């Protein structure tokens, strides 16, 4: 069974540009989470989808971040326009409904210059 | 709100020595507790979890952790480490508050380096 996959693994962009990160959860997992780790600090929650609905987006830093999960399968996280402080590693995780363990992807390392 | 404190950011230890990685948490509600490990260039992998029952939980790769409710701690231990245990370890909690929110709150991580 394939795990959670994320694309790209690395992205280097300039301030002001747009970047879209993609997450493919484990097939059948209705819960999908996005987290971010900035410069060696704590991994912080961004938002949570249940199927295609946003269950909790309290961790989204500002309106430059837009997450979608059309059809309840893969999810995208767009940053527009990117700022220097957006640099970090973005993790995606998924789990079945009612399950406490979350399965993580390898992350996307975003560098904004 | 809840928070997790990992008291050591770096822990160097010689191969075959025992190790303890410390984790304390703060929460106004009950929590589930987790330890995740991140090997270089890989995603986070679950080591072990405490949901209920016995306070001593065993995980993969010979690791174990003990939940201490009075001290709000969940320290991770291994009696004899290997070079391959070199990785970053994260303690995390899920708060059992009302609603279905199940996001993890993480500590800042502990880099374990096993020396030959």
Coordinates of C-alpha atoms in Angstrom, one line a residue:
Chain A
X1 CA 0.0 0.0 0.0
X2 CA 1.4 3.4 -1.0
X3 CA 2.0 5.9 1.8
X4 CA 1.3 9.6 1.8
X5 CA 3.1 11.3 -1.0
X6 CA 4.0 14.9 -1.5
X7 CA 5.1 16.9 -4.5
X8 CA 7.5 18.6 -5.0
X9 CA 10.1 17.4 -2.5
X10 CA 11.9 20.7 -2.8
X11 CA 10.8 24.1 -4.1
X12 CA 12.9 27.3 -4.3
X13 CA 11.1 30.4 -5.3
X14 CA 11.5 34.2 -5.1
X15 CA 9.6 36.4 -2.8
X16 CA 6.3 37.4 -4.4
X17 CA 6.0 34.3 -6.5
X18 CA 3.3 31.6 -6.2
X19 CA 3.8 28.0 -5.2
X20 CA 1.4 25.1 -5.0
X21 CA 2.2 22.1 -2.9
X22 CA 0.4 18.8 -3.4
X23 CA -0.4 16.0 -1.1
X24 CA -1.8 12.6 -2.0
X25 CA -3.1 10.8 1.1
X26 CA -3.4 7.1 1.6
X27 CA -6.3 5.7 -0.4
X28 CA -9.5 5.7 1.7
X29 CA -8.2 8.1 4.3
X30 CA -10.9 10.8 4.8
X31 CA -8.8 12.9 7.3
X32 CA -6.1 15.0 5.7
X33 CA -3.9 17.4 7.7
X34 CA -1.3 20.0 6.8
X35 CA 1.5 21.0 9.1
X36 CA 4.5 23.2 8.8
X37 CA 7.9 23.4 10.4
X38 CA 9.7 26.7 10.2
X39 CA 13.5 26.9 10.8
X40 CA 13.9 24.2 13.4
X41 CA 10.9 25.2 15.5
X42 CA 7.9 23.1 16.4
X43 CA 5.9 21.4 13.8
X44 CA 2.6 23.4 13.7
X45 CA -0.8 22.5 12.6
X46 CA -2.2 24.4 9.6
X47 CA -5.5 22.8 8.8
X48 CA -7.6 19.7 8.7
X49 CA -9.9 18.3 6.0
X50 CA -12.6 15.7 6.4
X51 CA -13.2 14.5 2.9
X52 CA -13.5 17.7 0.9
X53 CA -14.7 19.9 3.8
X54 CA -12.4 22.1 5.9
X55 CA -12.9 20.9 9.4
X56 CA -10.5 23.2 11.1
X57 CA -8.3 25.9 9.5
X58 CA -7.4 27.7 12.7
X59 CA -3.7 27.2 12.1
X60 CA -3.5 28.9 8.7
X61 CA -1.2 31.9 9.2
X62 CA -2.9 34.4 6.9
X63 CA -5.0 34.7 3.7
X64 CA -2.0 34.2 1.4
X65 CA -2.4 30.5 2.1
X66 CA -5.2 28.6 0.3
X67 CA -5.9 24.9 0.7
X68 CA -8.2 22.8 -1.3
X69 CA -9.3 19.2 -1.5
X70 CA -11.5 18.8 -4.4
X71 CA -13.3 15.5 -4.6
X72 CA -12.0 14.5 -1.2
X73 CA -8.8 12.9 -2.6
X74 CA -5.6 14.8 -3.0
X75 CA -5.1 18.3 -1.5
X76 CA -3.2 21.4 -2.7
X77 CA -1.8 24.2 -0.6
X78 CA -1.1 27.4 -2.5
X79 CA 1.0 30.2 -1.2
X80 CA 0.4 33.5 -3.1
X81 CA 2.4 35.7 -2.9
X82 CA 5.2 33.9 -1.0
X83 CA 7.1 35.8 1.7
X84 CA 10.5 35.0 3.2
X85 CA 8.9 33.8 6.5
X86 CA 7.0 31.1 4.6
X87 CA 10.2 29.1 4.2
X88 CA 10.1 25.7 6.0
X89 CA 9.0 22.1 5.6
X90 CA 5.3 21.5 4.9
X91 CA 4.1 18.1 6.0
X92 CA 0.9 16.4 5.0
X93 CA -0.7 13.6 7.0
X94 CA -3.8 11.4 6.6
X95 CA -5.8 9.0 8.7
X96 CA -9.1 7.0 8.5
X97 CA -12.1 8.5 10.2
X98 CA -12.0 7.9 14.0
X99 CA -8.4 6.8 13.9
X100 CA -5.9 8.6 16.2
X101 CA -2.6 7.8 14.4
X102 CA -1.7 10.1 11.6
X103 CA 0.4 8.9 8.7
X104 CA 2.9 11.5 7.4
X105 CA 4.3 12.2 4.1
X106 CA 8.0 13.0 3.5
X107 CA 7.3 16.8 3.4
X108 CA 8.0 19.6 0.9
X109 CA 10.9 21.8 1.7
X110 CA 10.0 25.4 0.6
X111 CA 12.7 28.0 0.3
X112 CA 11.6 31.6 -0.4
X113 CA 14.5 33.8 -1.5
Chain B
X1 CA -4.7 25.0 24.8
X2 CA -2.0 22.5 25.1
X3 CA 1.7 22.6 24.8
X4 CA 4.6 20.1 24.7
X5 CA 8.1 20.7 26.0
X6 CA 11.1 18.6 24.9
X7 CA 13.7 19.5 27.4
X8 CA 16.8 18.5 25.3
X9 CA 17.3 19.7 21.7
X10 CA 20.4 17.6 21.2
X11 CA 21.3 14.2 22.8
X12 CA 24.6 12.6 21.9
X13 CA 25.1 9.1 23.2
X14 CA 27.5 6.2 22.5
X15 CA 26.4 3.1 20.7
X16 CA 25.0 0.4 23.0
X17 CA 24.4 3.0 25.8
X18 CA 20.9 3.6 27.2
X19 CA 19.1 6.8 26.3
X20 CA 16.1 8.8 27.7
X21 CA 14.5 11.6 25.7
X22 CA 12.3 13.8 27.9
X23 CA 8.9 15.1 27.2
X24 CA 6.5 17.1 29.3
X25 CA 3.1 18.4 28.3
X26 CA 0.5 20.8 29.6
X27 CA -3.2 20.5 28.9
X28 CA -6.5 21.4 30.6
X29 CA -8.1 18.3 29.2
X30 CA -7.1 14.7 28.8
X31 CA -4.7 13.9 26.0
X32 CA -3.4 11.1 23.8
X33 CA 0.4 11.0 23.6
X34 CA 2.7 10.1 20.8
X35 CA 6.3 9.8 19.9
X36 CA 7.3 10.2 16.2
X37 CA 10.7 9.8 14.6
X38 CA 12.1 11.4 11.5
X39 CA 15.1 9.8 9.9
X40 CA 17.1 11.9 7.4
X41 CA 15.2 12.7 4.2
X42 CA 12.1 10.8 5.4
X43 CA 8.7 11.6 6.8
X44 CA 7.5 11.3 10.4
X45 CA 7.0 7.7 11.5
X46 CA 5.1 6.7 14.6
X47 CA 7.2 5.1 17.3
X48 CA 4.6 4.5 19.9
X49 CA 1.4 5.9 21.4
X50 CA -0.5 6.1 24.7
X51 CA -4.3 6.2 24.5
X52 CA -5.3 4.4 27.7
X53 CA -4.5 1.4 29.9
X54 CA -1.1 0.4 30.9
X55 CA 1.1 3.5 31.4
X56 CA 4.2 1.7 30.0
X57 CA 3.9 1.4 26.2
X58 CA 6.3 -0.4 23.9
X59 CA 6.9 0.7 20.4
X60 CA 9.0 -0.2 17.4
X61 CA 12.7 -0.6 17.3
X62 CA 13.0 -1.4 21.0
X63 CA 11.7 1.9 22.3
X64 CA 9.3 2.3 25.2
X65 CA 7.7 5.2 27.0
X66 CA 6.0 5.7 30.3
X67 CA 3.0 8.0 30.9
X68 CA 3.2 9.8 34.2
X69 CA 0.0 11.7 34.8
X70 CA 1.0 13.4 38.0
X71 CA 4.2 14.7 36.4
X72 CA 2.6 15.2 33.0
X73 CA 5.5 13.5 31.4
X74 CA 5.9 10.9 28.6
X75 CA 9.7 10.2 28.5
X76 CA 11.0 7.9 25.7
X77 CA 13.7 5.3 26.6
X78 CA 15.8 2.6 24.9
X79 CA 18.1 0.4 26.9
X80 CA 20.8 0.1 24.2
X81 CA 20.9 2.3 21.1
X82 CA 22.3 1.6 17.7
X83 CA 23.9 3.9 15.1
X84 CA 20.7 3.5 13.1
X85 CA 18.7 5.2 15.8
X86 CA 20.3 8.5 14.9
X87 CA 17.3 10.7 14.0
X88 CA 15.1 13.5 15.3
X89 CA 12.4 12.5 17.7
X90 CA 9.2 14.4 18.3
X91 CA 6.8 14.2 21.2
X92 CA 3.2 15.1 20.4
X93 CA -0.3 15.2 22.0
X94 CA -3.9 15.2 20.8
X95 CA -6.3 17.0 23.2
X96 CA -9.5 15.2 23.9
X97 CA -11.6 18.2 23.8
X98 CA -15.2 18.4 22.5
X99 CA -15.6 18.2 18.8
X100 CA -13.8 16.1 16.3
X101 CA -10.6 18.1 16.0
X102 CA -7.6 15.7 16.2
X103 CA -4.7 17.9 15.3
X104 CA -1.3 17.0 16.8
X105 CA 0.5 19.5 19.0
X106 CA 4.3 18.9 18.8
X107 CA 7.3 19.5 20.9
X108 CA 10.3 21.2 19.3
X109 CA 12.1 17.9 18.7
X110 CA 15.2 16.2 20.0
X111 CA 18.1 15.3 17.8
X112 CA 19.5 11.9 18.9
X113 CA 23.0 11.3 17.6
X114 CA 24.5 7.8 18.3
X115 CA 28.3 7.8 18.3
X116 CA 30.4 4.8 17.5

